[in-house]
Short mmCIF file of C-alpha atoms and ligand atoms in Angstrom, two decimals:
data_model
loop_
_atom_site.label_atom_id
_atom_site.label_comp_id
_atom_site.label_asym_id
_atom_site.label_seq_id
_atom_site.Cartn_x
_atom_site.Cartn_y
_atom_site.Cartn_z
CA UNK Y 1 0.00 0.00 0.00
CA UNK Y 2 1.21 3.45 -0.91
CA UNK Y 3 0.65 6.82 0.72
CA UNK Y 4 0.44 10.26 -0.82
CA UNK Y 5 3.37 12.63 -0.49
CA UNK Y 6 1.54 14.81 2.05
CA UNK Y 7 0.76 11.80 4.26
CA UNK Y 8 4.33 10.51 4.02
CA UNK Y 9 5.69 13.93 4.94
CA UNK Y 10 3.40 14.17 7.98
CA UNK Y 11 4.81 10.87 9.18
CA UNK Y 12 8.39 12.04 8.58
CA UNK Y 13 7.70 15.23 10.50
CA UNK Y 14 6.51 13.11 13.41
CA UNK Y 15 9.89 11.34 13.30
CA UNK Y 16 11.76 14.64 13.75
CA UNK Y 17 12.64 15.10 10.07
CA UNK Y 18 12.44 18.60 8.50
CA UNK Y 19 9.66 19.05 5.93
CA UNK Y 20 8.54 22.22 4.13
CA UNK Y 21 5.36 23.86 5.43
CA UNK Y 22 2.42 22.25 3.62
CA UNK Y 23 -1.37 22.31 3.14
CA UNK Y 24 -3.43 19.73 1.27
CA UNK Y 25 -6.42 20.86 -0.82
CA UNK Y 26 -9.15 18.76 -2.45
CA UNK Y 27 -10.64 21.47 -4.68
CA UNK Y 28 -9.32 24.52 -6.57
CA UNK Y 29 -11.33 26.77 -4.21
CA UNK Y 30 -9.77 25.16 -1.17
CA UNK Y 31 -6.35 25.53 -2.80
CA UNK Y 32 -6.91 29.26 -3.45
CA UNK Y 33 -7.99 29.84 0.15
CA UNK Y 34 -4.96 27.92 1.44
CA UNK Y 35 -2.67 29.99 -0.82
CA UNK Y 36 -3.43 33.08 1.29
CA UNK Y 37 -1.17 31.51 3.91
CA UNK Y 38 1.82 31.53 1.53
CA UNK Y 39 2.73 35.18 1.08
CA UNK Y 40 5.87 34.36 -0.93
CA UNK Y 41 4.12 31.99 -3.29
CA UNK Y 42 4.13 28.22 -3.15
CA UNK Y 43 4.56 25.03 -5.16
CA UNK Y 44 1.38 23.14 -6.13
CA UNK Y 45 1.94 19.39 -6.43
CA UNK Y 46 -0.45 16.75 -7.79
CA UNK Y 47 -1.02 14.00 -5.23
CA UNK Y 48 -0.87 10.66 -7.02
CA UNK Y 49 0.68 7.30 -6.22
CA UNK Y 50 3.42 7.76 -8.78
CA UNK Y 51 6.69 9.61 -9.10
CA UNK Y 52 7.84 11.47 -12.18
CA UNK Y 53 5.32 14.25 -11.56
CA UNK Y 54 7.86 17.04 -12.05
CA UNK Y 55 8.51 16.01 -15.66
CA UNK Y 56 4.79 15.44 -16.29
CA UNK Y 57 3.65 18.94 -15.30
CA UNK Y 58 2.41 17.83 -11.89
CA UNK Y 59 4.65 20.24 -9.94
CA UNK Y 60 3.81 23.91 -10.56
CA UNK Y 61 5.52 26.93 -9.01
CA UNK Y 62 2.90 29.62 -8.21
CA UNK Y 63 3.24 33.28 -7.22
CA UNK Y 64 -0.33 34.20 -6.30
CA UNK Y 65 -3.58 32.62 -5.04
CA UNK Y 66 -4.92 33.01 -8.60
CA UNK Y 67 -1.95 30.99 -9.98
CA UNK Y 68 -2.66 28.36 -7.34
CA UNK Y 69 -6.35 28.22 -8.30
CA UNK Y 70 -5.45 27.72 -11.97
CA UNK Y 71 -2.83 25.08 -11.25
CA UNK Y 72 -5.19 23.18 -8.93
CA UNK Y 73 -8.07 23.42 -11.43
CA UNK Y 74 -5.87 22.00 -14.17
CA UNK Y 75 -4.80 19.05 -12.00
CA UNK Y 76 -7.66 18.01 -9.67
CA UNK Y 77 -10.18 15.59 -11.18
CA UNK Y 78 -7.93 14.72 -14.15
CA UNK Y 79 -5.57 11.86 -14.80
CA UNK Y 80 -1.87 12.65 -14.80
CA UNK Y 81 0.26 10.51 -17.11
CA UNK Y 82 3.85 10.07 -15.92
CA UNK Y 83 6.76 8.05 -17.28
CA UNK Y 84 6.06 5.62 -14.40
CA UNK Y 85 2.36 5.25 -15.25
CA UNK Y 86 1.24 5.38 -18.87
CA UNK Y 87 -2.49 5.06 -18.16
CA UNK Y 88 -2.35 8.06 -15.86
CA UNK Y 89 -3.46 8.34 -12.26
CA UNK Y 90 -6.45 10.23 -10.95
CA UNK Y 91 -5.55 13.42 -9.08
CA UNK Y 92 -7.87 13.72 -6.08
CA UNK Y 93 -5.88 16.39 -4.25
CA UNK Y 94 -3.02 18.84 -4.56
CA UNK Y 95 -0.41 19.78 -2.02
CA UNK Y 96 0.66 23.36 -1.47
CA UNK Y 97 4.19 23.60 -0.12
CA UNK Y 98 6.34 26.59 0.64
CA UNK Y 99 8.86 27.47 -2.08
CA UNK Y 100 12.34 26.36 -1.16
CA UNK Y 101 15.68 27.81 -2.24
CA UNK Y 102 17.31 24.48 -2.90
CA UNK Y 103 21.12 24.46 -2.73
CA UNK Y 104 21.64 20.74 -3.43
CA UNK Y 105 19.40 17.75 -4.20
CA UNK Y 106 20.38 14.45 -2.60
CA UNK Y 107 18.67 11.05 -2.70
CA UNK Y 108 18.07 8.97 0.40
CA UNK Y 109 15.99 5.84 0.89
CA UNK Y 110 15.62 2.83 3.15
CA UNK Y 111 14.07 -0.27 1.63
CA UNK Y 112 13.45 -3.89 2.48
CA UNK Y 113 15.75 -5.99 0.33
CA UNK Y 114 13.79 -9.15 -0.43
CA UNK Y 115 16.88 -10.93 -1.80
CA UNK Y 116 19.17 -10.46 1.17
CA UNK Y 117 16.25 -10.33 3.64
CA UNK Y 118 17.44 -7.21 5.40
CA UNK Y 119 17.17 -3.43 5.07
CA UNK Y 120 19.20 -1.52 2.56
CA UNK Y 121 20.01 2.19 2.67
CA UNK Y 122 20.33 3.80 -0.73
CA UNK Y 123 21.87 7.24 -1.13
CA UNK Y 124 23.16 9.48 -3.87
CA UNK Y 125 24.74 12.94 -4.09
CA UNK Y 126 22.87 13.30 -7.44
CA UNK Y 127 19.24 13.31 -6.25
CA UNK Y 128 16.25 14.86 -7.99
CA UNK Y 129 14.31 14.12 -11.13
CA UNK Y 130 17.20 12.47 -13.01
CA UNK Y 131 17.85 9.72 -10.45
CA UNK Y 132 16.87 6.91 -12.85
CA UNK Y 133 19.31 8.24 -15.47
CA UNK Y 134 22.03 8.49 -12.82
CA UNK Y 135 21.40 4.85 -11.87
CA UNK Y 136 21.84 3.89 -15.55
CA UNK Y 137 24.75 6.03 -16.60
CA UNK Y 138 26.59 6.59 -13.30
CA UNK Y 139 25.80 3.62 -11.06
CA UNK Y 140 28.85 4.41 -8.90
CA UNK Y 141 26.94 7.51 -7.75
CA UNK Y 142 24.30 5.27 -6.14
CA UNK Y 143 25.49 4.02 -2.76
CA UNK Y 144 23.93 0.97 -1.16
CA UNK Y 145 24.57 -0.18 2.39
CA UNK Y 146 22.88 -3.20 3.93
CA UNK Y 147 21.82 -2.94 7.56
CA UNK Y 148 21.62 -6.42 8.96
CA UNK Y 149 21.04 -5.59 12.62
CA UNK Y 150 21.48 -1.94 13.51
CA UNK Y 151 22.73 1.29 12.06
CA UNK Y 152 26.42 1.77 12.85
CA UNK Y 153 28.48 4.95 13.29
CA UNK Y 154 30.70 3.92 10.37
CA UNK Y 155 27.64 3.64 8.09
CA UNK Y 156 26.81 7.26 8.87
CA UNK Y 157 30.41 8.41 8.48
CA UNK Y 158 30.76 6.69 5.11
CA UNK Y 159 27.50 8.15 3.78
CA UNK Y 160 28.32 11.62 5.12
CA UNK Y 161 31.66 11.51 3.27
CA UNK Y 162 30.15 10.27 0.00
CA UNK Y 163 27.37 12.90 0.16
CA UNK Y 164 29.81 15.62 1.29
CA UNK Y 165 27.68 16.59 4.29
CA UNK Y 166 28.56 19.17 6.94
CA UNK Y 167 28.68 17.94 10.56
CA UNK Y 168 25.19 19.40 11.17
CA UNK Y 169 23.80 17.68 8.07
CA UNK Y 170 25.46 14.43 9.12
CA UNK Y 171 23.58 14.56 12.43
CA UNK Y 172 20.32 15.26 10.56
CA UNK Y 173 20.96 12.33 8.23
CA UNK Y 174 21.55 10.07 11.21
CA UNK Y 175 18.14 11.08 12.60
CA UNK Y 176 16.49 10.44 9.23
CA UNK Y 177 18.03 6.98 8.82
CA UNK Y 178 17.67 5.73 12.37
CA UNK Y 179 14.10 6.98 12.79
CA UNK Y 180 13.12 5.67 9.34
CA UNK Y 181 14.48 2.23 10.14
CA UNK Y 182 12.71 2.20 13.47
CA UNK Y 183 9.44 3.31 11.87
CA UNK Y 184 9.70 0.70 9.10
CA UNK Y 185 10.27 -2.16 11.52
CA UNK Y 186 7.45 -1.06 13.78
CA UNK Y 187 4.92 -0.48 10.98
CA UNK Y 188 5.91 -3.11 8.38
CA UNK Y 189 6.84 -0.46 5.84
CA UNK Y 190 8.84 -1.70 2.87
CA UNK Y 191 10.14 1.65 1.61
CA UNK Y 192 10.82 5.19 2.76
CA UNK Y 193 12.23 7.30 -0.05
CA UNK Y 194 13.15 10.98 0.10
CA UNK Y 195 13.95 12.43 -3.32
CA UNK Y 196 15.03 15.09 -3.32
CA UNK Y 197 16.45 15.35 0.15
CA UNK Y 198 17.14 19.05 -0.31
CA UNK Y 199 19.80 21.20 1.28
CA UNK Y 200 18.05 24.45 2.24
CA UNK Y 201 19.87 27.11 4.26
CA UNK Y 202 22.41 24.43 5.18
CA UNK Y 203 19.77 22.02 6.56
CA UNK Y 204 18.44 18.74 5.17
CA UNK Y 205 14.76 19.01 4.22
CA UNK Y 206 12.52 16.26 2.78
CA UNK Y 207 11.21 18.03 -0.36
CA UNK Y 208 9.44 14.89 -1.61
CA UNK Y 209 8.63 11.65 0.20
CA UNK Y 210 7.24 8.22 -0.50
CA UNK Y 211 6.30 5.49 1.98
CA UNK Y 212 5.13 2.01 1.00
CA UNK Y 213 3.74 -0.67 3.31
CA UNK Y 214 3.62 -4.46 3.06
CA UNK Y 215 -0.01 -5.27 2.12
CA UNK Y 216 0.16 -8.63 3.87
CA UNK Y 217 0.93 -6.95 7.19
CA UNK Y 218 -1.73 -4.23 7.02
CA UNK Y 219 -4.10 -6.20 9.23
CA UNK Y 220 -1.70 -5.37 12.06
CA UNK Y 221 -1.93 -1.63 11.37
CA UNK Y 222 -5.56 -0.56 10.95
CA UNK Y 223 -4.59 3.10 11.50
CA UNK Y 224 -2.35 2.91 8.43
CA UNK Y 225 -4.91 1.07 6.31
CA UNK Y 226 -7.27 4.00 6.97
CA UNK Y 227 -4.86 6.34 5.18
CA UNK Y 228 -5.32 4.59 1.84
CA UNK Y 229 -6.77 6.68 -1.01
CA UNK Y 230 -8.92 4.22 -2.98
CA UNK Y 231 -9.03 6.58 -5.98
CA UNK Y 232 -5.47 5.46 -6.72
CA UNK Y 233 -6.31 1.77 -7.14
CA UNK Y 234 -7.26 0.21 -10.47
CA UNK Y 235 -11.10 -0.23 -10.49
CA UNK Y 236 -10.81 -3.92 -11.40
CA UNK Y 237 -8.36 -4.53 -8.55
CA UNK Y 238 -10.79 -2.75 -6.21
CA UNK Y 239 -13.62 -5.02 -7.43
CA UNK Y 240 -11.40 -8.09 -6.86
CA UNK Y 241 -10.74 -7.09 -3.25
CA UNK Y 242 -14.49 -7.04 -2.62
CA UNK Y 243 -14.84 -10.62 -3.87
CA UNK Y 244 -11.78 -11.81 -1.97
CA UNK Y 245 -9.73 -12.68 -5.06
CA UNK Y 246 -5.98 -12.29 -5.29
CA UNK Y 247 -5.85 -10.33 -8.55
CA UNK Y 248 -3.27 -8.28 -10.35
CA UNK Y 249 -4.27 -6.68 -13.65
CA UNK Y 250 -1.75 -7.11 -16.45
CA UNK Y 251 -1.85 -5.73 -19.97
CA UNK Y 252 -2.36 -8.91 -22.03
CA UNK Y 253 -5.52 -10.38 -23.57
CA UNK Y 254 -5.79 -13.86 -22.02
CA UNK Y 255 -7.63 -13.85 -18.70
CA UNK Y 256 -6.54 -16.51 -16.21
CA UNK Y 257 -8.77 -17.93 -13.49
CA UNK Y 258 -6.77 -20.34 -11.37
CA UNK Y 259 -6.82 -21.81 -7.88
CA UNK Y 260 -3.54 -21.55 -6.00
CA UNK Y 261 -0.82 -18.94 -6.45
CA UNK Y 262 1.74 -21.50 -7.67
CA UNK Y 263 -0.56 -22.85 -10.37
CA UNK Y 264 -1.52 -19.27 -11.29
CA UNK Y 265 2.14 -18.41 -11.86
CA UNK Y 266 2.76 -21.63 -13.81
CA UNK Y 267 -0.28 -20.76 -15.97
CA UNK Y 268 1.07 -17.29 -16.73
CA UNK Y 269 4.51 -18.77 -17.49
CA UNK Y 270 3.20 -21.34 -19.94
CA UNK Y 271 1.02 -18.76 -21.73
CA UNK Y 272 4.02 -16.48 -22.09
CA UNK Y 273 6.35 -19.26 -23.23
CA UNK Y 274 4.01 -20.03 -26.15
CA UNK Y 275 3.79 -16.38 -27.15
CA UNK Y 276 0.54 -15.38 -25.38
CA UNK Y 277 0.00 -12.47 -23.00
CA UNK Y 278 -1.84 -12.95 -19.69
CA UNK Y 279 -4.42 -10.28 -18.87
CA UNK Y 280 -4.14 -10.92 -15.17
CA UNK Y 281 -2.80 -12.94 -12.31
CA UNK Y 282 -5.83 -14.41 -10.57
CA UNK Y 283 -5.92 -16.82 -7.65
CA UNK Y 284 -9.49 -17.66 -6.65
CA UNK Y 285 -8.22 -19.64 -3.66
CA UNK Y 286 -10.15 -22.56 -2.17
CA UNK Y 287 -13.90 -23.03 -2.56
CA UNK Y 288 -14.43 -22.45 -6.28
CA UNK Y 289 -18.24 -22.14 -6.14
CA UNK Y 290 -20.80 -20.60 -8.52
CA UNK Y 291 -20.75 -17.23 -6.77
CA UNK Y 292 -16.99 -16.84 -6.89
CA UNK Y 293 -16.66 -17.96 -10.51
CA UNK Y 294 -19.55 -15.69 -11.52
CA UNK Y 295 -17.92 -12.72 -9.78
CA UNK Y 296 -14.57 -13.60 -11.38
CA UNK Y 297 -16.15 -13.84 -14.86
CA UNK Y 298 -17.84 -10.46 -14.33
CA UNK Y 299 -14.51 -8.98 -13.35
CA UNK Y 300 -12.82 -10.47 -16.42
CA UNK Y 301 -15.59 -9.12 -18.67
CA UNK Y 302 -14.86 -5.66 -17.25
CA UNK Y 303 -11.43 -5.78 -18.88
CA UNK Y 304 -12.07 -4.79 -22.50
CA UNK Y 305 -8.71 -6.18 -23.66
CA UNK Y 306 -9.61 -9.79 -22.84
CA UNK Y 307 -10.00 -12.05 -25.92
CA UNK Y 308 -10.08 -15.50 -24.26
CA UNK Y 309 -10.28 -17.06 -20.80
CA UNK Y 310 -8.24 -19.89 -19.35
CA UNK Y 311 -9.76 -21.57 -16.30
CA UNK Y 312 -7.12 -23.86 -14.81
CA UNK Y 313 -8.28 -25.63 -11.68
CA UNK Y 314 -6.77 -28.35 -9.58
CA UNK Y 315 -9.41 -30.22 -7.60
CA UNK Y 316 -7.95 -31.31 -4.30
CA UNK Y 317 -10.44 -31.13 -1.48
CA UNK Y 318 -12.66 -29.14 -3.84
CA UNK Y 319 -13.98 -31.68 -6.35
CA UNK Y 320 -13.86 -31.13 -10.11
CA UNK Y 321 -17.50 -32.10 -10.71
CA UNK Y 322 -18.72 -29.47 -8.26
CA UNK Y 323 -16.34 -26.92 -9.78
CA UNK Y 324 -17.54 -27.81 -13.29
CA UNK Y 325 -21.12 -27.23 -12.19
CA UNK Y 326 -20.03 -23.81 -10.88
CA UNK Y 327 -18.35 -22.95 -14.19
CA UNK Y 328 -21.43 -23.99 -16.20
CA UNK Y 329 -23.78 -21.94 -14.06
CA UNK Y 330 -21.48 -18.92 -14.01
CA UNK Y 331 -21.16 -19.09 -17.81
CA UNK Y 332 -24.96 -19.06 -18.14
CA UNK Y 333 -25.48 -16.35 -15.53
CA UNK Y 334 -23.00 -13.97 -17.12
CA UNK Y 335 -23.98 -14.90 -20.71
CA UNK Y 336 -20.27 -15.29 -21.34
CA UNK Y 337 -19.38 -14.73 -24.96
CA UNK Y 338 -15.60 -14.80 -24.71
CA UNK Y 339 -13.97 -18.15 -25.73
CA UNK Y 340 -13.48 -20.26 -22.61
CA UNK Y 341 -10.86 -22.98 -22.22
CA UNK Y 342 -11.13 -25.08 -19.06
CA UNK Y 343 -8.61 -27.51 -17.68
CA UNK Y 344 -9.78 -29.56 -14.72
CA UNK Y 345 -7.44 -31.97 -12.99
CA UNK Y 346 -7.68 -33.85 -9.72
CA UNK Y 347 -10.52 -35.37 -7.74
CA UNK Y 348 -13.50 -36.41 -9.95
CA UNK Y 349 -11.89 -34.82 -13.02
CA UNK Y 350 -13.65 -37.13 -15.49
CA UNK Y 351 -17.07 -36.40 -14.01
CA UNK Y 352 -16.15 -32.70 -14.15
CA UNK Y 353 -15.22 -32.83 -17.83
CA UNK Y 354 -18.42 -34.73 -18.61
CA UNK Y 355 -20.46 -31.93 -17.03
CA UNK Y 356 -18.67 -29.33 -19.18
CA UNK Y 357 -19.01 -31.40 -22.35
CA UNK Y 358 -22.71 -32.14 -21.78
CA UNK Y 359 -23.62 -28.59 -20.81
CA UNK Y 360 -24.50 -27.58 -24.35
CA UNK Y 361 -22.27 -24.53 -23.84
CA UNK Y 362 -19.31 -23.59 -25.97
CA UNK Y 363 -16.73 -24.58 -23.35
CA UNK Y 364 -13.47 -26.08 -24.60
CA UNK Y 365 -12.39 -28.67 -22.07
CA UNK Y 366 -8.77 -29.79 -22.35
CA UNK Y 367 -6.85 -32.09 -20.04
CA UNK Y 368 -3.29 -31.41 -21.15
CA UNK Y 369 -1.69 -28.22 -19.80
CA UNK Y 370 0.37 -27.37 -22.89
CA UNK Y 371 -2.46 -28.08 -25.30
CA UNK Y 372 -4.87 -26.01 -23.20
CA UNK Y 373 -2.41 -23.09 -23.17
CA UNK Y 374 -1.87 -23.27 -26.95
CA UNK Y 375 -5.63 -23.40 -27.53
CA UNK Y 376 -6.41 -20.40 -25.35
CA UNK Y 377 -3.68 -18.43 -27.16
CA UNK Y 378 -5.10 -19.37 -30.53
CA UNK Y 379 -8.59 -18.34 -29.33
CA UNK Y 380 -7.20 -14.95 -28.29
CA UNK Y 381 -5.75 -14.58 -31.77
CA UNK Y 382 -9.16 -15.18 -33.32
CA UNK Y 383 -8.89 -18.88 -34.16
CA UNK Y 384 -9.40 -22.29 -32.62
CA UNK Y 385 -6.55 -24.77 -32.87
P1 GDP W 1 8.46 13.95 -8.54
O1 GDP W 1 8.90 14.42 -9.91
O2 GDP W 1 7.13 13.25 -8.62
O3 GDP W 1 9.48 13.12 -7.86
O4 GDP W 1 8.20 15.27 -7.65
P2 GDP W 1 9.17 16.08 -6.67
O5 GDP W 1 8.40 16.45 -5.49
O6 GDP W 1 10.44 15.35 -6.42
O7 GDP W 1 9.45 17.43 -7.47
C1 GDP W 1 10.19 17.42 -8.66
C2 GDP W 1 11.26 18.48 -8.63
O8 GDP W 1 10.67 19.74 -8.45
C3 GDP W 1 12.26 18.34 -7.50
O9 GDP W 1 13.31 17.47 -7.83
C4 GDP W 1 12.74 19.76 -7.32
O10 GDP W 1 13.81 20.00 -8.22
C5 GDP W 1 11.56 20.61 -7.78
N1 GDP W 1 10.88 21.19 -6.61
C6 GDP W 1 9.87 20.65 -5.91
N2 GDP W 1 9.53 21.48 -4.90
C7 GDP W 1 10.35 22.54 -4.98
C8 GDP W 1 10.51 23.75 -4.22
O11 GDP W 1 9.82 24.03 -3.28
N3 GDP W 1 11.49 24.63 -4.64
C9 GDP W 1 12.28 24.37 -5.70
N4 GDP W 1 13.23 25.24 -6.01
N5 GDP W 1 12.16 23.25 -6.41
C10 GDP W 1 11.21 22.36 -6.07
MN1 MN W 2 10.62 13.21 -6.21
#
């Protein structure tokens, strides 16, 4: 789960980290009224769960309340396309922040490293909007330090030298890193990123901030879950949450409906290896009944890119004949018109296939995994193999 910049900065402020003065506004009128509090002008920033806003016109320097009104009116209620998100993200709010005279832009982040299973601090003297280019062309300017147990004095000294910090800035960086690490451990956050970490009047100030949390741990932090802005989530993913499906939308045209995350990944792999493109990762979990399959089909039909559907179910405790009955009923209920390939294996698989074959519906039932994958790909391409 991601937070907006303004929420992330409020958290950082609570940790003793300097942030610029800020006000969030949900309408152009609210933004204009808030601008009265910024006599020297302010920066208006689109609040979306994506970076790259500066280059996309989502960060606007304003000199008067009228400028602020115009900037807010051009951003709020629209989708902002960034190089990190081609479909664009809905702007539900803007942030007004005081203008800063930035002397230097650094990069500082703490992240969970899922390979080494510890925390990694990432820093660069070349922060700001070009950080991705720096990582490509000057990787030696990106410093990474793993923190296996606790932050050490020599970590701080090394980073302070590489970032050419003054003694006062070094102390501020120590606060940022130690309090960020502490916060992440306590709240199951997977990333705190400050880019740029600006030098303003000799002090370190978080001019932009991002915090991400581990979705699987959110049940332990209801107060964090409450901070989520649902306008930033893909509508289909939102619908999937309501049904209790593990679903990730992808940009292909073959919808997958599978039970078990491992089988779901194997299904995506085999589709890809034969040249197809999955439209989603979907794990319907245990209990593949009529209601769940119906809801999953409705969800799939909401994705206009989908050209064929691959239902790949392993019947363990759940029996294939009961699942087949669910598929038949769901197909009728939703008047499904997209080609449907079903592979049923496991308990009562033959009875299950008989139900599909005798249903009078246009369901292609295939036992072999490879053949089923090739067929669903050919269906997506407009043919039947
Ligand atoms: P991002 O592009 O989504 O990462 O948005 P940022 O919040 O990082 O803003 C992009 C860039 O705008 C920063 O790298 C800064 O160079 C610039 N910027 C943002 N706020 C200010 C400010 O208050 N003063 C100045 N001088 N520049 C700012
Ligand atoms: Mn930034």
